Coordinates of C-alpha atoms in Angstrom, one line a residue:
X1 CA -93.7 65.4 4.3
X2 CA -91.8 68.2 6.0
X3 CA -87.9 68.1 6.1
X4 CA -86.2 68.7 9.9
X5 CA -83.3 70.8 9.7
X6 CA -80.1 68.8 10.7
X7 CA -79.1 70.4 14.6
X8 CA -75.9 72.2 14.4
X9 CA -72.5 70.7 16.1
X10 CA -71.2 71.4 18.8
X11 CA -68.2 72.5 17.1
X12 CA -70.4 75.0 15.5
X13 CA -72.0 76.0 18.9
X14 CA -68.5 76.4 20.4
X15 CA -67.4 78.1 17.5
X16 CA -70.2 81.1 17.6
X17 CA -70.0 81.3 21.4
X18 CA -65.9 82.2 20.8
X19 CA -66.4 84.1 17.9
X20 CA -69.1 86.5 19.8
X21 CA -66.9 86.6 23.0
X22 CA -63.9 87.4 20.8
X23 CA -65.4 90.2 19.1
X24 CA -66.6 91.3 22.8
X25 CA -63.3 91.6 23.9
X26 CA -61.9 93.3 21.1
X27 CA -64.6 95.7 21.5
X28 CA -63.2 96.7 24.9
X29 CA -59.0 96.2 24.5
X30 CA -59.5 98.6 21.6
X31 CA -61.8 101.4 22.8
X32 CA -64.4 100.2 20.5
X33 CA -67.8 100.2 22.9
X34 CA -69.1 103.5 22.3
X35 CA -69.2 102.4 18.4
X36 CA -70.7 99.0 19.7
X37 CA -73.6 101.1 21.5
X38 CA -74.3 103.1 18.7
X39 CA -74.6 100.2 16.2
X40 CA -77.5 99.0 18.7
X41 CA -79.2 102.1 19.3
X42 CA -78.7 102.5 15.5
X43 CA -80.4 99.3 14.7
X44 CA -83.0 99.0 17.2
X45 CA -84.1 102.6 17.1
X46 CA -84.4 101.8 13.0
X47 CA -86.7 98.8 13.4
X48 CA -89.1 101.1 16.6
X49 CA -89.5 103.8 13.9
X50 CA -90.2 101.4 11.4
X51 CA -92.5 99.5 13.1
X52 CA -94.2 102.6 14.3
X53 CA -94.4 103.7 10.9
X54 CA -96.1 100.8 9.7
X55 CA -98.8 100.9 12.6
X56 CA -99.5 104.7 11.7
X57 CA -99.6 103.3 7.7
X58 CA -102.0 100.6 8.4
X59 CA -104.3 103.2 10.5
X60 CA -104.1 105.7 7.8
X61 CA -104.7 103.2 4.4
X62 CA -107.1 100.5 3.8
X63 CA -105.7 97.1 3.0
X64 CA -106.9 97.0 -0.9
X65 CA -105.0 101.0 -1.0
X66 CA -101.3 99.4 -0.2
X67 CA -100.2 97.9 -2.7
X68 CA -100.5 101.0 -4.7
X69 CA -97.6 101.8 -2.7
X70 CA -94.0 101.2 -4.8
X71 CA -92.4 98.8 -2.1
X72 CA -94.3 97.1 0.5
X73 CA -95.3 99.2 3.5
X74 CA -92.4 96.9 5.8
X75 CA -89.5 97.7 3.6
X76 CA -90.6 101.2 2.8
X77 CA -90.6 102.2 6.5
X78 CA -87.2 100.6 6.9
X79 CA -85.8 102.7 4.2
X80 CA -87.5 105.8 5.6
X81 CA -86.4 104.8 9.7
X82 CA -82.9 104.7 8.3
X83 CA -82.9 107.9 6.8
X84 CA -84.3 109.4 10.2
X85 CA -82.1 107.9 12.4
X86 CA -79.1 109.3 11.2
X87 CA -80.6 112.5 11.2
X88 CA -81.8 113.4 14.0
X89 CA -78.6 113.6 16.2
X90 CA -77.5 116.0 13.1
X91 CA -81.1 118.1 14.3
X92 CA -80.2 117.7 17.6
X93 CA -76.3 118.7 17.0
X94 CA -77.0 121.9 15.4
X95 CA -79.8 122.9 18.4
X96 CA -76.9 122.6 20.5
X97 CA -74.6 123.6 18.9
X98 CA -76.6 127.3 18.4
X99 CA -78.1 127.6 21.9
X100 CA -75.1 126.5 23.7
X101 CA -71.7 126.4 21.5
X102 CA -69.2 127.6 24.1
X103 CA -70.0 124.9 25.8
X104 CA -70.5 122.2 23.2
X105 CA -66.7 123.2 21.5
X106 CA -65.3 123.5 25.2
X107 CA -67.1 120.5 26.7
X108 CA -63.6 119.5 28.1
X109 CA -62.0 122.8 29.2
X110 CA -65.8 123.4 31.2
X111 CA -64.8 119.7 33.4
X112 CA -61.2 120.4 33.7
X113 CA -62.6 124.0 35.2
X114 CA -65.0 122.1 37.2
X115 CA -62.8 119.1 38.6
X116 CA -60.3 121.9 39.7
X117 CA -63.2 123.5 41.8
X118 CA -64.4 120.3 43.2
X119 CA -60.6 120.0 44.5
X120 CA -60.5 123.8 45.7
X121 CA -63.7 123.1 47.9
X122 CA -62.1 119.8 49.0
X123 CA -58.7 121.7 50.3
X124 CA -60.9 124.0 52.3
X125 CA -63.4 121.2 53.7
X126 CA -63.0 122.5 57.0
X127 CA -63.1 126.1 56.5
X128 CA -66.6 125.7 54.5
X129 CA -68.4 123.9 57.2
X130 CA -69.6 125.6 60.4
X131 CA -67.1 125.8 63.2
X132 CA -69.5 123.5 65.4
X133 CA -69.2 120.5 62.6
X134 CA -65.5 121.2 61.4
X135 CA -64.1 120.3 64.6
X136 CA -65.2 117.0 64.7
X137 CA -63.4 116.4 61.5
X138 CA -60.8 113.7 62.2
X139 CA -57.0 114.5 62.6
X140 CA -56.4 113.0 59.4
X141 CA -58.7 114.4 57.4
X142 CA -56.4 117.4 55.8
X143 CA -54.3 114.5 54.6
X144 CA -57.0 112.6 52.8
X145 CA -58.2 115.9 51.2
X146 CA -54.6 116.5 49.9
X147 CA -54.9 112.9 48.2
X148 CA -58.1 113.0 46.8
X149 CA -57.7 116.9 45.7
X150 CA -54.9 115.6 44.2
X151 CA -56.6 113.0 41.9
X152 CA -59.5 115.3 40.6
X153 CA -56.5 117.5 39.4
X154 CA -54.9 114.5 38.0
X155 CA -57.7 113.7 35.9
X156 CA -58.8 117.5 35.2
X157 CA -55.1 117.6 33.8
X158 CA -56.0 114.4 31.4
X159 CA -59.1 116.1 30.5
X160 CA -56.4 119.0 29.3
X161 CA -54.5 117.0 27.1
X162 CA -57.4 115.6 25.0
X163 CA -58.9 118.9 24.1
X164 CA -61.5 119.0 21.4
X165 CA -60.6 115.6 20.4
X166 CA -63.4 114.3 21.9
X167 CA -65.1 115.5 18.6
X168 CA -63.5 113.0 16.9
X169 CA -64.9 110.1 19.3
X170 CA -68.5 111.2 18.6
X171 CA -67.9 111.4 15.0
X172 CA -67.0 107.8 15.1
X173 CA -69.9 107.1 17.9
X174 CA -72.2 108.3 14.6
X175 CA -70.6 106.2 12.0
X176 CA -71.8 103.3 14.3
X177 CA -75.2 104.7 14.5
X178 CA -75.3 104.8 10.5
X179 CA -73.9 101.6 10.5
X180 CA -76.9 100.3 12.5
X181 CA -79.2 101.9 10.8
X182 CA -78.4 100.5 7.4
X183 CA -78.2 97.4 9.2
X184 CA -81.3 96.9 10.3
X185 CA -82.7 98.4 6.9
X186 CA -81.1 95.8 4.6
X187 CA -83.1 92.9 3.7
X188 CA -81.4 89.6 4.9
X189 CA -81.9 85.9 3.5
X190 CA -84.7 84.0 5.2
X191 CA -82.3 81.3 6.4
X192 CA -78.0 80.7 5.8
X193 CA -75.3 78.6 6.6
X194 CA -75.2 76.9 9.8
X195 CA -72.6 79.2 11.4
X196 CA -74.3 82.6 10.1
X197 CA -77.4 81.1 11.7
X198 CA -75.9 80.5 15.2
X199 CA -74.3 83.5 15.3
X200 CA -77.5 85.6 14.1
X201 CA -79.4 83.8 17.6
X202 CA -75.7 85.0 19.8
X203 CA -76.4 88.7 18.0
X204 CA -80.0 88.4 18.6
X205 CA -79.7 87.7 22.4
X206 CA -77.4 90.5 22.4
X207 CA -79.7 93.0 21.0
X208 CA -82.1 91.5 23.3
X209 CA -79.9 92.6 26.2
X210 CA -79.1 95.6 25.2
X211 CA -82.5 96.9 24.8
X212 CA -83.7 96.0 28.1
X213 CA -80.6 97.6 30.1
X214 CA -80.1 100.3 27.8
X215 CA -83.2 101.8 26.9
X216 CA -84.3 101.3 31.1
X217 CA -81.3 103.3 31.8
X218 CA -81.9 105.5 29.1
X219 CA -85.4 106.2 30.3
X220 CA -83.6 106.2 34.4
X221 CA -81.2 108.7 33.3
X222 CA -83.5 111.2 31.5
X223 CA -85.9 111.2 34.7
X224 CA -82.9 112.2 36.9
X225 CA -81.9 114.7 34.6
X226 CA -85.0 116.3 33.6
X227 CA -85.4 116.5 38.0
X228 CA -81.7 117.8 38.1
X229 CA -81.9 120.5 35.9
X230 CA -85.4 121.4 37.3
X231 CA -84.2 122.1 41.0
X232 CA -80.7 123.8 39.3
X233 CA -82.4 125.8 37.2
X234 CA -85.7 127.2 39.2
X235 CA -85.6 125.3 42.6
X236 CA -82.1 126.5 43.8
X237 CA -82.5 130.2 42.2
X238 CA -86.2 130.5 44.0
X239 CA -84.3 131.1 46.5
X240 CA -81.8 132.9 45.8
X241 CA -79.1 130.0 45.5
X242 CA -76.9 129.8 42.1
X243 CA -74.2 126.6 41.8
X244 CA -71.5 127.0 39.6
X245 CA -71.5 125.0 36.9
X246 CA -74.7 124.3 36.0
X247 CA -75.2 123.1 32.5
X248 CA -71.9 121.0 33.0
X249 CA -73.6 119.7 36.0
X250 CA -76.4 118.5 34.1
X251 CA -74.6 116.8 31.0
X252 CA -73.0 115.2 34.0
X253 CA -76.0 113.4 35.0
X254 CA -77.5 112.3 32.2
X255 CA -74.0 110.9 30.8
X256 CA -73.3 109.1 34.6
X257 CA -76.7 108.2 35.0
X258 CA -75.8 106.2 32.5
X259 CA -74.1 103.9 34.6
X260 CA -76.2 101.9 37.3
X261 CA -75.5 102.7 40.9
X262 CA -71.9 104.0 40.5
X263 CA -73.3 106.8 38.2
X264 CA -75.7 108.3 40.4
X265 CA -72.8 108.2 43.4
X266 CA -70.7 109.8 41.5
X267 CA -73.3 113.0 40.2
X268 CA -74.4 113.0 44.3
X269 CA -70.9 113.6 45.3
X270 CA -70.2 116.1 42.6
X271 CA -73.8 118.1 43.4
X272 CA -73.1 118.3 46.7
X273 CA -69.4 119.1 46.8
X274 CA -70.3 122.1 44.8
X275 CA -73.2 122.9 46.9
X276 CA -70.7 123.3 49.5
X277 CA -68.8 125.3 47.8
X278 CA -71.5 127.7 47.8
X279 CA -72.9 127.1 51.7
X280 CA -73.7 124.2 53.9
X281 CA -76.9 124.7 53.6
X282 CA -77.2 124.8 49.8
X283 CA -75.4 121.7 50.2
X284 CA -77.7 120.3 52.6
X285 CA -80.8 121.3 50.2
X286 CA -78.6 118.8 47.2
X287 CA -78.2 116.2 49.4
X288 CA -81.8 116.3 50.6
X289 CA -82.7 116.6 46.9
X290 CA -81.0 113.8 45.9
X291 CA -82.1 111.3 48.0
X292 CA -85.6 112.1 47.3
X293 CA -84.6 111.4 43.8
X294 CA -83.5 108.4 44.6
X295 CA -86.6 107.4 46.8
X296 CA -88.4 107.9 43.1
X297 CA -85.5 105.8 40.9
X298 CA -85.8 103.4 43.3
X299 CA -89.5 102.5 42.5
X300 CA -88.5 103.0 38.7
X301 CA -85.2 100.2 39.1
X302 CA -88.2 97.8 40.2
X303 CA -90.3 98.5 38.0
X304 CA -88.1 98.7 34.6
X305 CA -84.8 97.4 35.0
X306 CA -85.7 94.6 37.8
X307 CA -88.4 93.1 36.0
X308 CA -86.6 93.0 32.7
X309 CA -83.3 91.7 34.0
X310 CA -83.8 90.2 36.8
X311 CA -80.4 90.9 38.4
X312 CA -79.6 91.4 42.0
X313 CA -78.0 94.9 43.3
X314 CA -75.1 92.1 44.6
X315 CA -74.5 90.9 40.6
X316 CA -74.8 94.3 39.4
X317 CA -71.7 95.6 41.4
X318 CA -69.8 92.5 41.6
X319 CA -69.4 92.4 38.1
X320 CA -69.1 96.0 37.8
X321 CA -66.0 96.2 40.3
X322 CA -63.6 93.3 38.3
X323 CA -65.0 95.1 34.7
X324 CA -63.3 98.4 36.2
X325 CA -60.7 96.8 37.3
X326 CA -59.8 95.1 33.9
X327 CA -61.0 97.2 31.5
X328 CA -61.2 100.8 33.1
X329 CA -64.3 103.1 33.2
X330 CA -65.5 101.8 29.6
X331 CA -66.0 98.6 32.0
X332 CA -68.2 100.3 34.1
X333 CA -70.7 100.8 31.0
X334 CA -70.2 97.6 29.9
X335 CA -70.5 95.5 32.9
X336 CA -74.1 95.7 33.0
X337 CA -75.0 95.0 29.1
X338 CA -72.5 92.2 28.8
X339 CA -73.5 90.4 32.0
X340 CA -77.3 90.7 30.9
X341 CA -76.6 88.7 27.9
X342 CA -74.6 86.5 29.8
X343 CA -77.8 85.8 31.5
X344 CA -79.7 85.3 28.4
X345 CA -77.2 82.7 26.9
X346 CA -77.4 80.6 30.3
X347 CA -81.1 80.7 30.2
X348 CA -81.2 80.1 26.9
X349 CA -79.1 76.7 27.1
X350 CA -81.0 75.7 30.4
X351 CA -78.0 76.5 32.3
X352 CA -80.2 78.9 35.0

């Protein structure tokens, strides 16, 4: 006769729900989500290679061959994931770091350079354009350039002060990533206390979450870049047209594209404000690049991150704008994963 596990309290249930949104908003008053994001892409990047690794075993051995093997094929490719995890950002650190180290050590000083640029072509908005199109600039307009010229060197000038201590952010963005890798490489109990069990479903949903707006974007963000860098690097040059710039310009779109919606603004308006810089009608060619990138993400949103989420373009920036607003522009990368298992909570209670 099988035995029915007792259903947790609702004390319990309470008490896992305010423990995980706790920990949440920790994670964001103390500057703690790129170490959150790395745990995940730690963890879930461990179990993909590990799972992969078992597929490729099973092709490669016959069943009655395996348990020659000193640890079962599942915990051996855990062990081996976790060791190649780690290491590959290492691989990918020092490729970097040899083909392009000016501007992996000077990462900062290369914005701060760029944002003041972006405000020099914004002072001279009208002297850039053609006569014909500069005189239908509103009277107001040198006013509004003056204010947002101002900003960019606002936030170039905080880009000064932090230097190369950005280095010291993505050393503790790694820590995270070996921290989910050993994670997901350990070997947990089959079943716990109550409270360890209800909060292992809350981190579960999470995880769920993350790797369905995450990874899309991932995948969103590397298609624009990969287009970006094509039409910077050959496109532009074909004929005879060099932007200033360039590599920064790129990082720049992979690291916004990030961001749904409000990243891909943001790299447009960059793009083509230093197109301008250059001529009108290199900026024109940007523009008209753009869009047609965004003709192709559009069909990529539908087909990734729409079907996975199911979130409305309305949700997406609702909860986007009051995640800025409290927390700043970690809330802009947030907003999106934290919603999403929001979703998944709700669904999962029968809520929606």
């Amino acid at each position: 006769m099988s035995v029915v596990a007792p259903l947790p309290s609702r004390k319990l249930v309470t008490a896992s729900y305010l423990l995980i949104a706790g920990a949440l908003l920790l994670i964001m008053w103390q500057g703690l989500l790129p170490g959150l994001l790395c745990v995940c892409i730690g963890f879930l990047g461990t179990r993909s290679v590990a799972r992969s690794l078992d597929a490729g075993l099973s092709r490669l051995l016959p069943a009655k061959s395996r348990p020659d093997l000193v640890d079962p094929p599942s915990s051996w490719s855990r062990i081996v994931a976790a060791t190649l995890v780690p290491l590959a950002p290492i691989g990918l650190g020092i490729l970097a770091f040899s083909e392009a180290r000016d501007f992996v050590l000077n990462a900062p000083e290369q914005y701060q350079e760029l944002l003041d640029y972006i405000a020099r072509t914004v002072l001279e908005l009208r002297l850039k354009l053609p006569p014909d199109i500069g005189a239908y600039l509103p009277e107001g307009t040198p006013e509004v350039q003056r204010i947002i010229a101002g900003y960019l060197r606002a936030k170039a000038g905080a880009l000064a002060l932090t230097g190369r201590a950005w280095l010291g952010g993505l050393l503790f963005a790694y820590v995270g990533l070996i921290v989910g890798a050993l994670a997901a490489a350990a070997r947990h109990a089959t079943a716990g206390r109550p409270l360890a069990e209800l909060l292992k479903k809350r981190i579960t949903l999470f995880g769920e979450a993350f790797g369905q707006i995450v990874a899309a974007q991932f995948w969103i963000a590397g298609f624009n870049t990969l287009l970006t860098a094509v039409f910077l690097l050959f496109v532009l040059p074909h004929w005879d047209l060099h932007l200033p710039y360039t590599p920064a310009l790129i990082t720049l779109t992979f690291v916004a594209g990030l961001v749904p919606i409000v990243g891909n603004l943001l790299c447009n308006t960059v793009i083509t404000l230093v197109g301008l810089s250059v001529s009108p009608i290199t900026a024109l060619a940007c523009l008209a690049f753009l869009i047609l990138i965004h003709k192709g993400e559009y069909f990529i949103n539908a087909k990734v991150v729409g079907a996975r989420t199911q979130m409305g373009v309305w949700e997406l920036l609702a909860v986007m704008f009051v995640a800025e607003a409290v927390f700043g522009p970690a809330g802009l990368v947030a907003a999106p994963l934290f919603y999403a298992y929001l979703k998944k909570e709700l669904q999962a209670a029968g809520l929606v």
